[in-house]
XYZ file of N, CA and C in Angstrom:
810
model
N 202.370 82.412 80.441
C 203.012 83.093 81.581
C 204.274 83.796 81.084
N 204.357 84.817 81.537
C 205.708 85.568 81.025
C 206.770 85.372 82.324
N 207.914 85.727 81.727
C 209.154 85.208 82.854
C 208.947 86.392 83.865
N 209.912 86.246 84.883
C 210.070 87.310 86.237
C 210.921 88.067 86.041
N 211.423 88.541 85.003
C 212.591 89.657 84.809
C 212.018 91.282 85.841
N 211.143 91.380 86.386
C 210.847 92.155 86.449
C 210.941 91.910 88.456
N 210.422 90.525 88.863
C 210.784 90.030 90.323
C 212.387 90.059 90.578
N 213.441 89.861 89.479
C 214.611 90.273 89.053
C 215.436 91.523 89.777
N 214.390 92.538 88.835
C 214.921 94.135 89.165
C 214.567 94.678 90.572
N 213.390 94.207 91.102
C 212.810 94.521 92.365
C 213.391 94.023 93.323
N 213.882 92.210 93.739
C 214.753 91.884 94.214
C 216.270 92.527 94.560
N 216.886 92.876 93.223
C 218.294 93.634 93.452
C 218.093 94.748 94.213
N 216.578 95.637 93.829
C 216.432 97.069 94.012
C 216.138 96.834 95.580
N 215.758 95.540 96.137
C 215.328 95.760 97.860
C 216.542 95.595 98.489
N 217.797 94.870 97.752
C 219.041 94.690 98.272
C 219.771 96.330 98.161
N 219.279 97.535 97.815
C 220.235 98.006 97.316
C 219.542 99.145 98.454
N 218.406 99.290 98.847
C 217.369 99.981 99.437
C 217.713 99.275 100.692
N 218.370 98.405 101.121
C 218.519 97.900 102.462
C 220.251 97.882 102.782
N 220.754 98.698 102.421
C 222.186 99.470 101.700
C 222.872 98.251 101.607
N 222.697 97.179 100.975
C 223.559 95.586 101.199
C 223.467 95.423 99.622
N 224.598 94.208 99.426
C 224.471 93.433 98.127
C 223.778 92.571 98.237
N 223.517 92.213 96.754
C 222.382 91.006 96.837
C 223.167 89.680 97.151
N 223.139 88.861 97.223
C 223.848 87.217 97.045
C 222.877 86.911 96.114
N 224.079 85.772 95.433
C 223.574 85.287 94.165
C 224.292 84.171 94.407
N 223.677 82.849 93.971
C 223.963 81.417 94.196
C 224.000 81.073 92.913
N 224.763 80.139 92.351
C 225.153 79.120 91.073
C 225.166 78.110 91.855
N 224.118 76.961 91.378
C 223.605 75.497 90.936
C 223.696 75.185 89.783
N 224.600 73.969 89.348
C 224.034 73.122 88.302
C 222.584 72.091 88.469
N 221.927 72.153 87.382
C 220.562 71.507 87.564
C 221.343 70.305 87.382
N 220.408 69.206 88.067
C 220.706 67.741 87.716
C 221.938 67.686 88.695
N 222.394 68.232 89.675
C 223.323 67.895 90.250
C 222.954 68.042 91.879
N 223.613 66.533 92.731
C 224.024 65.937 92.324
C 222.692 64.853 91.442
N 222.052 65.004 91.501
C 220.598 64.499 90.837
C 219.894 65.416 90.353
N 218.871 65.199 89.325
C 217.528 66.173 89.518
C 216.995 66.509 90.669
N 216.668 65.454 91.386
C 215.791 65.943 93.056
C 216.892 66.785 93.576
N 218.018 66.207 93.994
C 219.002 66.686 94.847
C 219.305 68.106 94.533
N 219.646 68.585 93.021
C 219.535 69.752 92.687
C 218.706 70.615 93.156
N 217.185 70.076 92.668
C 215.951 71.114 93.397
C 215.710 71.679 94.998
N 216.738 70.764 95.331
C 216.638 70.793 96.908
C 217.944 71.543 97.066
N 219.223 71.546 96.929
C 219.807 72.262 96.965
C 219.755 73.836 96.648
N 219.111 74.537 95.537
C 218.824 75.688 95.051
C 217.605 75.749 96.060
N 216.557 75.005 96.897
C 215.464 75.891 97.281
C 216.868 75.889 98.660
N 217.257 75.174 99.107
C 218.149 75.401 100.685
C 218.826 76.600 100.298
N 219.421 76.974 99.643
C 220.289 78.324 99.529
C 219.721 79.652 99.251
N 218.400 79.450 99.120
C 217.384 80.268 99.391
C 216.901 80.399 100.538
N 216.455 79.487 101.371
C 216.481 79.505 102.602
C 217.421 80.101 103.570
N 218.625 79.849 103.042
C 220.008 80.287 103.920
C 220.130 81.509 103.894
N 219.170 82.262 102.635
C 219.720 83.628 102.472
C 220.150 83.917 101.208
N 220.452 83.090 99.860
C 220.596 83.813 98.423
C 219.457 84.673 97.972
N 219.316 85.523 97.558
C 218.601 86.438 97.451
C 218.245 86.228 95.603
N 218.957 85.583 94.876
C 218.639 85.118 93.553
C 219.500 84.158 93.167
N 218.578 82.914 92.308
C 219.982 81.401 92.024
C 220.102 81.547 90.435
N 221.247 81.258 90.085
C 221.215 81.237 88.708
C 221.267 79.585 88.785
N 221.057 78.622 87.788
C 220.726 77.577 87.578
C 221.416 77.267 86.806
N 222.793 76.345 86.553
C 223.462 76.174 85.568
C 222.921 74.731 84.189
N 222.952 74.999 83.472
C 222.799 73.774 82.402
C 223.682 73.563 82.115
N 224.226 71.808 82.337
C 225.039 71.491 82.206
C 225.694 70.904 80.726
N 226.882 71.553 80.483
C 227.553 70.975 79.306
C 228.517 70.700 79.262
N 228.814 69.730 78.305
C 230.289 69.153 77.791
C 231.275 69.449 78.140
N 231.425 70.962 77.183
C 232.600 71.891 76.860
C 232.619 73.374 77.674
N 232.633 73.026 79.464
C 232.336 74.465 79.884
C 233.270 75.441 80.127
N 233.986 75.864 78.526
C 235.152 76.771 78.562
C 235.487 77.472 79.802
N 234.153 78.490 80.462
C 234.997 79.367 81.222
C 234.529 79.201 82.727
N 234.290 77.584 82.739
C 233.996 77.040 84.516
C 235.666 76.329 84.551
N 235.486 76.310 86.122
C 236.896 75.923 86.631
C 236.612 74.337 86.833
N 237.635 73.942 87.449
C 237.726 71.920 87.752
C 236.129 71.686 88.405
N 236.130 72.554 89.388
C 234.836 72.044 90.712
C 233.487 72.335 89.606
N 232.907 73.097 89.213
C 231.892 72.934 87.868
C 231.854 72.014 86.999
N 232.750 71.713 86.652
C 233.143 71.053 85.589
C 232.960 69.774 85.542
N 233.426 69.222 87.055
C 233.202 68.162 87.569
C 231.365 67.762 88.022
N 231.176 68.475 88.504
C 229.392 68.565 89.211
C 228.523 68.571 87.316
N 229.238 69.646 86.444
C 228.791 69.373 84.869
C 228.679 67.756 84.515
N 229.988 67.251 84.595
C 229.867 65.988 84.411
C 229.051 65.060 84.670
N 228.726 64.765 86.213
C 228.249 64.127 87.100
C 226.647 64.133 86.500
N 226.001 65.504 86.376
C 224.975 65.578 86.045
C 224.420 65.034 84.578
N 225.840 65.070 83.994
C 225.461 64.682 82.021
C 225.413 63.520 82.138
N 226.565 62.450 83.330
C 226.140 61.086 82.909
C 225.135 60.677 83.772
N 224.099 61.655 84.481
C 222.917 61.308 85.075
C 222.194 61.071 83.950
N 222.228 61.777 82.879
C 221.533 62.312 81.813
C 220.143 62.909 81.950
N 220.843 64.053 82.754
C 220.150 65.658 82.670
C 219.760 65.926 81.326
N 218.736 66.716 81.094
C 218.192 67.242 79.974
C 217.907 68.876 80.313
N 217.410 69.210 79.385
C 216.862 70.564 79.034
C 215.745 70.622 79.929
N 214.782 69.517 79.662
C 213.537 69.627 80.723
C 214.135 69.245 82.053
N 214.799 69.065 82.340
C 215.068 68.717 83.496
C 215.775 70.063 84.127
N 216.039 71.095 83.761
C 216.506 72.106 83.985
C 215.457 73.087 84.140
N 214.675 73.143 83.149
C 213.447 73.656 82.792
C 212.062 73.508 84.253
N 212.888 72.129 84.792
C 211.459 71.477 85.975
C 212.499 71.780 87.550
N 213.878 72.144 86.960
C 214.600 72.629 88.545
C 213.624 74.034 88.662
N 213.797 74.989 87.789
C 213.647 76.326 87.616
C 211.978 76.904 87.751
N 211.313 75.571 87.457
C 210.000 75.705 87.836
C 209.503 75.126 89.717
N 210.358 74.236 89.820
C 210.045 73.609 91.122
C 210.988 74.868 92.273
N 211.954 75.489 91.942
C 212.723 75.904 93.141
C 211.533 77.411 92.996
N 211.211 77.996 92.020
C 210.630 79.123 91.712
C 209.508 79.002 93.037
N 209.022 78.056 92.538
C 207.604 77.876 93.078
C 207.473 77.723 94.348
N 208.654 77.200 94.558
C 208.799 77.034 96.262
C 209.353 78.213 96.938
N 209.477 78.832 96.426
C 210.927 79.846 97.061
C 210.565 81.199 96.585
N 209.762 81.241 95.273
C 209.209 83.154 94.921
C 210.477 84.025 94.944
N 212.168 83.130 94.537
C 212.608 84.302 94.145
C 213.192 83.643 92.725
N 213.963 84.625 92.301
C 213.997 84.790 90.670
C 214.980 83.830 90.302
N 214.569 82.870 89.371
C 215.766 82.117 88.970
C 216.184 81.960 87.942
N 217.460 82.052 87.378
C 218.145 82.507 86.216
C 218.688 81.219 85.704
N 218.710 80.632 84.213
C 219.343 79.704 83.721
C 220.501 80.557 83.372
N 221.844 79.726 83.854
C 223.139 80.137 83.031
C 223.636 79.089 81.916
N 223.839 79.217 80.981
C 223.874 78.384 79.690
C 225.103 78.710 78.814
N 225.624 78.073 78.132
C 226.257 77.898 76.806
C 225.316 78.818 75.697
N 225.450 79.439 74.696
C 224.754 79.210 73.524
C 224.242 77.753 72.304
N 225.396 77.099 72.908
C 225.093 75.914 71.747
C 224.121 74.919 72.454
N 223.475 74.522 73.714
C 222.285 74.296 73.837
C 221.243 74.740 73.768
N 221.379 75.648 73.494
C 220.170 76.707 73.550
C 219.821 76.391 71.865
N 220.693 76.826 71.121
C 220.880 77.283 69.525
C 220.159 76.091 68.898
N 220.693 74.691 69.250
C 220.214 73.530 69.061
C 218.626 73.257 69.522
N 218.433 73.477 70.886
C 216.994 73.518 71.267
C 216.045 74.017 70.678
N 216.469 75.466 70.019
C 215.417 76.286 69.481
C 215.034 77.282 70.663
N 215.628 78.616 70.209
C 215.586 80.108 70.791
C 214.244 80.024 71.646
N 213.277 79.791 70.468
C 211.782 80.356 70.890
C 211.094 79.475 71.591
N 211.852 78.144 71.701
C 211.272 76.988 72.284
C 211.524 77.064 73.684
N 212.799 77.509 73.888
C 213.583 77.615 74.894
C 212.939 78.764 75.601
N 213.274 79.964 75.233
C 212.355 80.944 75.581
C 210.948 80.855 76.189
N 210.118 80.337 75.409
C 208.977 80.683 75.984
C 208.752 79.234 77.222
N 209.690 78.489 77.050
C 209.555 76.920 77.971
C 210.097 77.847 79.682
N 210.839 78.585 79.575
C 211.854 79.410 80.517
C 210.562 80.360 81.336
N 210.284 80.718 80.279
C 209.242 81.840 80.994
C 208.103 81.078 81.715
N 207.438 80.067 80.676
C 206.426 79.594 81.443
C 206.784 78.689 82.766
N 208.233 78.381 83.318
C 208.677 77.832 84.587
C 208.459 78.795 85.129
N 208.661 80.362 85.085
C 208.521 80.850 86.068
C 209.977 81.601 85.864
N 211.154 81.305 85.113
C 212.473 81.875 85.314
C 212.815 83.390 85.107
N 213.593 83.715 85.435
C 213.712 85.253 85.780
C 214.453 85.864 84.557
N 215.445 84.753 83.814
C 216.127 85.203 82.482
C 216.872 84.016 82.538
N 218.469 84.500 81.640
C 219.380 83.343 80.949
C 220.347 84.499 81.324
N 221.432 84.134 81.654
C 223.052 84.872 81.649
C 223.770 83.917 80.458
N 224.149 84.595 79.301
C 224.839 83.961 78.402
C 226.181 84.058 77.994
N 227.087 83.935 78.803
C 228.563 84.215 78.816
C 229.120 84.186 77.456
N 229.105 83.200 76.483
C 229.796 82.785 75.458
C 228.713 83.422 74.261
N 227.956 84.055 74.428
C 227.046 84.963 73.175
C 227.340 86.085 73.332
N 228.451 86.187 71.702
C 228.291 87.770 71.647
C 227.281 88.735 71.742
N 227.609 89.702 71.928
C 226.633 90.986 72.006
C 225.750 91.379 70.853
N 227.188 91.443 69.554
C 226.794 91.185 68.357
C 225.809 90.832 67.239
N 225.837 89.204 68.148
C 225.383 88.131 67.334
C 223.704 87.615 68.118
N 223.595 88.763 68.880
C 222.462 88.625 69.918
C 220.855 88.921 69.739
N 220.801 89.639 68.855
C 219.415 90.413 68.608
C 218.191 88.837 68.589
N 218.655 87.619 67.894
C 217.433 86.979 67.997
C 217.177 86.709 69.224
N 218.106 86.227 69.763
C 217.860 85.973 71.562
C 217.393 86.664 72.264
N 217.775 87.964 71.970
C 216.851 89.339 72.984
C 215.198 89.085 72.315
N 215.379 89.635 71.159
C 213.989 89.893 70.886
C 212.934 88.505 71.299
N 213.525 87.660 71.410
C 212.246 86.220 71.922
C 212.410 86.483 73.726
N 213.790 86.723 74.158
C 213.701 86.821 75.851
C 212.411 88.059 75.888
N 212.848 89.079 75.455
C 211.803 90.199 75.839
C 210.482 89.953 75.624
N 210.028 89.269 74.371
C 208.429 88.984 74.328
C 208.167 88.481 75.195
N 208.636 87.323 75.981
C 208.681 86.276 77.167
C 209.167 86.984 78.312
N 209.546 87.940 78.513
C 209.971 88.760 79.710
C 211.204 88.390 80.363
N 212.180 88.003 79.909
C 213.253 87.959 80.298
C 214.426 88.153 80.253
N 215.335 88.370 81.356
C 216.583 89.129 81.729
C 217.464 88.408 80.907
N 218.372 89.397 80.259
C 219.159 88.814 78.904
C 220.604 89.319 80.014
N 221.476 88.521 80.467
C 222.407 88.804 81.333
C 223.492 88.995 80.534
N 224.562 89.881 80.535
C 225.847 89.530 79.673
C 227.023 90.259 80.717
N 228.211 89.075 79.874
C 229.298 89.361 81.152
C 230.455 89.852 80.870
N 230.740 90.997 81.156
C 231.641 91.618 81.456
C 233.223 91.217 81.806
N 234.484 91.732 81.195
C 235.699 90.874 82.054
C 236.605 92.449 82.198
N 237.869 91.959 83.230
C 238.463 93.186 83.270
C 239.252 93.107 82.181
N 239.271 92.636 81.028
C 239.901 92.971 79.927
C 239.142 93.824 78.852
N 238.050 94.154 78.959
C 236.860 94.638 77.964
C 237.146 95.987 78.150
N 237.289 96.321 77.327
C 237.343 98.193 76.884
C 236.813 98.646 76.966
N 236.422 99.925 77.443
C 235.304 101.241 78.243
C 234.308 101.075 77.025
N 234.204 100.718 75.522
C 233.852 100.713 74.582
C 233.022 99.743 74.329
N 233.299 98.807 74.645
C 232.908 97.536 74.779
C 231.811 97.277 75.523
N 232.556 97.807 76.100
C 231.409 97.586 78.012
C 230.173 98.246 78.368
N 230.369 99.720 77.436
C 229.194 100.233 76.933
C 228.318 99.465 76.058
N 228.711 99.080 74.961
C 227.948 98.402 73.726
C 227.000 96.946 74.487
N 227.840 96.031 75.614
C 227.288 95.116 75.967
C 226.546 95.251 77.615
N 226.574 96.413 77.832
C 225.237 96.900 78.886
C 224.145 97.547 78.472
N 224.558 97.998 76.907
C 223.586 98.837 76.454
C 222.130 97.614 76.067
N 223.033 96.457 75.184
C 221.928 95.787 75.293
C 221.142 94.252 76.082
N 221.827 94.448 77.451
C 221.493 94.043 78.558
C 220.373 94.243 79.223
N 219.976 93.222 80.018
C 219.164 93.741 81.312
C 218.949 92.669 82.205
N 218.399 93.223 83.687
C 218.281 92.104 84.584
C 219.752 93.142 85.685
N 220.809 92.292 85.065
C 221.840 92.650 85.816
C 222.999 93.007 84.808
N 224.621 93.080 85.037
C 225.663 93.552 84.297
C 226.605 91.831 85.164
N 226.732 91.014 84.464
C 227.901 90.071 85.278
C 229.235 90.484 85.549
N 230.121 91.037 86.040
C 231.060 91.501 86.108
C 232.338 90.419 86.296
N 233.093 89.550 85.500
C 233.527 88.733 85.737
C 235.227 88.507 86.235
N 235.470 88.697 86.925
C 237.096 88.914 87.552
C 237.494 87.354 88.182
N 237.742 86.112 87.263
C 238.485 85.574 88.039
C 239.595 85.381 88.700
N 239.407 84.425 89.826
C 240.716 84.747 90.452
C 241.643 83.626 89.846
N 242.953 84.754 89.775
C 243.555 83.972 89.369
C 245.362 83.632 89.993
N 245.207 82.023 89.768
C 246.396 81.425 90.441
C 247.345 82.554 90.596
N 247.779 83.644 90.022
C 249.194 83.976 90.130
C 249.155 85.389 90.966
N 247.986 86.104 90.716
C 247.784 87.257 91.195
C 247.585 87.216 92.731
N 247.570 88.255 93.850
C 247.034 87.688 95.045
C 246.201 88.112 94.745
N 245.062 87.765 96.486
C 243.270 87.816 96.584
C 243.602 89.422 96.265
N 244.373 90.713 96.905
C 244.000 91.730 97.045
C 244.495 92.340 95.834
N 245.134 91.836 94.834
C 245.153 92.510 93.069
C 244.197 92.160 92.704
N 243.263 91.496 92.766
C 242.217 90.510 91.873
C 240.845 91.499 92.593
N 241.243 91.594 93.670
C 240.050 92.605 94.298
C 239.859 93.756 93.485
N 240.692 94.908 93.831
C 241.230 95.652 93.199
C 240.675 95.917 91.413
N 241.134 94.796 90.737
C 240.668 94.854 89.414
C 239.086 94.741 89.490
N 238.569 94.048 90.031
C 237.557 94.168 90.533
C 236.820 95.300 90.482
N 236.975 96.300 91.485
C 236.621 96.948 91.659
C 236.548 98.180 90.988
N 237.755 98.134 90.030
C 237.799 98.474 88.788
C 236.644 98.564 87.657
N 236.625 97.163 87.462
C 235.455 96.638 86.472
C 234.254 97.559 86.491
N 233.974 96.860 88.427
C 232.763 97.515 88.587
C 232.285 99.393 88.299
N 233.343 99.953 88.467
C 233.104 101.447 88.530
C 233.032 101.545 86.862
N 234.018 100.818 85.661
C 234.234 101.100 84.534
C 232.811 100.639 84.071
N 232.161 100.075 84.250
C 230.539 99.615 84.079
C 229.627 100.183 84.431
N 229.943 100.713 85.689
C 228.444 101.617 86.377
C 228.635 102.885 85.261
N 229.692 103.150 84.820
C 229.554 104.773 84.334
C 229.171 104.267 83.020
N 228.454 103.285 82.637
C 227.873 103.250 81.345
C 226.565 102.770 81.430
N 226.379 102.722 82.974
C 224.666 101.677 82.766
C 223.691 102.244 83.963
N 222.912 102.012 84.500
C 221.824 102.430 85.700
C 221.430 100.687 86.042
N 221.994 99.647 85.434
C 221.687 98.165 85.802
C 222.527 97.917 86.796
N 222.548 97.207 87.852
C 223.336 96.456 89.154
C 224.371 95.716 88.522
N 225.718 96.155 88.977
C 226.310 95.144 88.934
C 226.737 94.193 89.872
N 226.953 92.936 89.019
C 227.499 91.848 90.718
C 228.643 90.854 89.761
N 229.510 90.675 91.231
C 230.556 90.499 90.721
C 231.131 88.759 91.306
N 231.346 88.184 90.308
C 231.631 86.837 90.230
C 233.337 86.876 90.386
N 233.577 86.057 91.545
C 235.436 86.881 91.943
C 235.982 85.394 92.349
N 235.177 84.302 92.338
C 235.765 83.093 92.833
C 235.436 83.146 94.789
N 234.593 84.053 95.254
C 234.319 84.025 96.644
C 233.760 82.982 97.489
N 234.321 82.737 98.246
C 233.977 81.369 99.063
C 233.769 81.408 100.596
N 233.759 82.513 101.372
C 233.339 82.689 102.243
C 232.997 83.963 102.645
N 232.704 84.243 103.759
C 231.738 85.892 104.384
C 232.747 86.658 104.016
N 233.789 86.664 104.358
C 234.902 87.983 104.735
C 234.781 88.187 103.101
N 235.388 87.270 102.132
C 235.277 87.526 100.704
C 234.278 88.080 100.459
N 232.984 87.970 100.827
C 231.689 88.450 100.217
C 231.756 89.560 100.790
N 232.162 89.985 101.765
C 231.585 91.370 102.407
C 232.626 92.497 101.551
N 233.784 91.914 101.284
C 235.059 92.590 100.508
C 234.581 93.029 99.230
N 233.281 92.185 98.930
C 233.453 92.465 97.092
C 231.356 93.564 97.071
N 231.261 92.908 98.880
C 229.799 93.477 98.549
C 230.078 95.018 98.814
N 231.392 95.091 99.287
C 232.322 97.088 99.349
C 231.396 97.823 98.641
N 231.760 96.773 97.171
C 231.654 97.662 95.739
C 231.078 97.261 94.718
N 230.110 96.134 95.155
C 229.322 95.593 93.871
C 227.836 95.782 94.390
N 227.025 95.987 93.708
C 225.602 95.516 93.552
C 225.353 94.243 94.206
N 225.761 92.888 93.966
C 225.349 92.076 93.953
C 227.431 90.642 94.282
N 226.775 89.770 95.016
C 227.823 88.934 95.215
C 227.815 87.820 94.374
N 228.411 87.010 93.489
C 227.665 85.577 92.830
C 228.633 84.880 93.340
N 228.257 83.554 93.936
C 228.746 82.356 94.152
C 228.588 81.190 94.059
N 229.554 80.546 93.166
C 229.343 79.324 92.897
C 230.064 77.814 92.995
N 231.158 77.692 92.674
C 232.492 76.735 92.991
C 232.096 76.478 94.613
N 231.875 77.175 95.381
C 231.812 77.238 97.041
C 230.618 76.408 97.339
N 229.703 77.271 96.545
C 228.399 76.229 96.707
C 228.249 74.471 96.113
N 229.331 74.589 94.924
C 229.107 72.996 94.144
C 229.981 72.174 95.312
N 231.079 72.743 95.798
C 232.674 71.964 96.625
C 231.765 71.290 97.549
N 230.687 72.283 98.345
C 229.993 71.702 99.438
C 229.259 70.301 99.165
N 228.689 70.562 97.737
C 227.751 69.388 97.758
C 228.505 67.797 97.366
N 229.787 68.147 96.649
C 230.907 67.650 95.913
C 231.678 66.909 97.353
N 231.605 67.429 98.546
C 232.489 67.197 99.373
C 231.852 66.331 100.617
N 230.539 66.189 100.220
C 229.467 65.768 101.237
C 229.600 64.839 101.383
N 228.969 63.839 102.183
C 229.247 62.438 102.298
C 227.587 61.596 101.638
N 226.661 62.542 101.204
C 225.638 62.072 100.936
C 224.867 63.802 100.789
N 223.366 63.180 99.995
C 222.518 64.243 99.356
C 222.346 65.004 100.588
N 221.805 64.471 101.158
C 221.040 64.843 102.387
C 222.309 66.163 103.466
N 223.945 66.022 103.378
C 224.533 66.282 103.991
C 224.603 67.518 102.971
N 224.880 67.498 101.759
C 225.377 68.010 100.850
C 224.616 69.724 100.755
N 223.250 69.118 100.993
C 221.945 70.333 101.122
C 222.159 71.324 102.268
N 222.684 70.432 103.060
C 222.786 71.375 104.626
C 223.971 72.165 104.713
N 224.713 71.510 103.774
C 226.006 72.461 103.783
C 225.652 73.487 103.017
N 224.981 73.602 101.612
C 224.772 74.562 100.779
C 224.056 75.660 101.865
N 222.756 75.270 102.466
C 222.035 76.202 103.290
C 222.895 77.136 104.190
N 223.771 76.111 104.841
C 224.891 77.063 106.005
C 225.828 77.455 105.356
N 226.404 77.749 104.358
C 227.069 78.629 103.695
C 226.221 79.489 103.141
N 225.233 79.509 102.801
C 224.735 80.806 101.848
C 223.950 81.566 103.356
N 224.005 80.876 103.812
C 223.336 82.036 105.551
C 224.773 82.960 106.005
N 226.165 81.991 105.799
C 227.525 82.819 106.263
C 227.230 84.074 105.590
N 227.342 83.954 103.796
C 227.459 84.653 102.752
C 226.425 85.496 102.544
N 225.587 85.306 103.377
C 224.390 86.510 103.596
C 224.406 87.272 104.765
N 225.147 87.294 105.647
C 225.717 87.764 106.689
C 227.233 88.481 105.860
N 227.820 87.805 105.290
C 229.073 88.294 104.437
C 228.724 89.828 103.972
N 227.236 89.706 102.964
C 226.921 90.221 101.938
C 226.140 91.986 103.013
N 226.052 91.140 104.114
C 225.570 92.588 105.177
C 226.264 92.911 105.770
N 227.787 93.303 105.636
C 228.676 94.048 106.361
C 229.113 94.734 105.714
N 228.739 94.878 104.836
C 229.706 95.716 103.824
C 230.311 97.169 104.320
C-alpha cells in the first residue's frame, strides 16, 4: 500500500475551494494511552480537524513547549513504541479517511531504519512525516524512501529563515510548508500575528504548496485570525491541555471533539 500524500493535497485543496483554512490537529500517540490516543485523534476528526498530525513521542522534544512535553512523557513511561504509533495512524486512518501525518524527531526514525519506517507508515495508511529537526540538507535519503512509499515530506519554516532559505526548503518539500511562529512570552498576540503573516507571504512567493501556520492557537477567534492568512490552522498544546486537564479518558475525548468543532467554526470565518 502506498501512503495518502496525495488524500493530503486534495484535502487542503477542498479547504481552499471552500474559501476556508484547513484545521490541523496535533496528538501525541500513546497519550493519554494507546486506546485513549486512538480515540482522541478519531474525536477531533469528528469535531471538524480536517487533517491530524500524530506526534511520536520523545525524550528530548527541543522545540515542544511544557504541555507536549508533559503528555511526551506520560506516554514514554506508558512505554509507547514505534508500533504503537504506527497502529494509532492505522486505526484513526481507517476510521476517519482523513490523512494522518506522523510528526517526529529524526533520531527515532534514524535508529528505526528510514526504509523500515517508511514503508511501515505507508502501509498504515499515513499521509507523510513533518520533520522539524531534519535539515533540508541532510534530507535526500528520507525523501527518496517517503516518495517511493508516497509520502508527504513536511518541513518547517520559522520567521527567522531567510527568503533564501525558505526557497531551498519548499523546494524540496511537499504535502504542505509548516510555517512556524511561536508565540512568544514577551511579544504580544498581535506582533506574533503579524510576523506571522509575514512568514506566510515570504513562503507563498517561493512555492504553489499550502501553507499552515502553527502560532500557539487555542481557540476560534485565534484560528479565524491566523485562517486571515494561512492555508491551513495547526493546533496542538490546546488539544493535549484538554486531555491533560480532564478528569478521566472518557472526559478528556469530549473535550478534544468540542474544541476542534469551536476551531472549525474558528477556521470558517475568516
Amino acid at each position: 500500500m502506498s501512503g495518502n500524500t496525495e488524500l493530503l493535497s486534495t484535502t487542503l485543496a477542498t479547504a481552499r475551494a471552500e474559501d476556508r483554512a484547513a484545521l490541523i490537529a496535533y496528538l501525541p500517540a500513546g497519550f493519554p494511552t494507546v486506546d485513549g490516543g486512538i480515540e482522541a485523534v478519531k474525536a477531533v476528526v469528528a469535531g471538524g480537524a480536517d487533517v491530524v498530525e500524530v506526534g511520536l513521542p520523545h525524550s528530548d522534544p527541543v522545540l515542544d513547549g511544557p504541555v507536549i512535553q508533559t503528555a511526551d512523557d506520560i506516554a514514554l513511561r506508558g512505554g509507547v513504541k514505534i508500533a504503537d504509533v504506527m497502529r494509532t495512524v492505522r486505526e484513526a486512518y481507517e476510521a476517519t479517511g482523513a490523512p494522518i501525518l506522523v510528526m517526529t524527531y529524526w533520531n527515532p526514525i534514524d535508529r528505526y531504519g528510514v526504509e523500515r519506517f517508511t514503508a511501515e507508515l505507508a502501509e498504515a495508511g499515513g499521509a507523510g512525516c513533518i520533520l522539524p529537526d531534519l535539515p533540508v540538507q541532510e534530507s535526500a535519503l528520507w525523501r527518496e524512501h517517503a516518495e517511493r512509499h508516497g509520502l508527504a515530506t513536511v518541513f518547517v519554516v520559522a520567521p527567522s529563515s531567510k527568503d533564501e532559505r525558505i526557497a531551498t526548503i519548499t523546494a524540496a518539500g511537499s504535502g504542505f510548508v509548516y510555517a512556524a511562529s511561536l508565540m512568544g512570552v514577551t511579544g504580544t498576540r498581535a506582533s506574533v500575528g503579524a510576523q506571522a503573516e509575514d512568514l506566510v507571504r515570504r513562503t507563498r512567493a517561493t512555492t504553489e504548496l499550502p501553507v499552515c501556520v502553527g502560532l500557539g492557537v487555542s481557540d476560534a477567534a485565534q484560528a479565524a485570525e491566523v485562517a486571515a492568512f494561512a492555508d491551513g490552522v495547526i493546533v496542538g498544546s490546546a488539544f493535549v491541555k484538554r486531555m491533560l486537564d480532564a478528569p478521566d479518558e472518557a472526559a478528556g475525548v469530549a473535550g478534544v471533539r468540542s474544541l476542534a468543532a469551536d476551531l472549525a467554526e474558528g477556521v470558517r470565518k475568516r
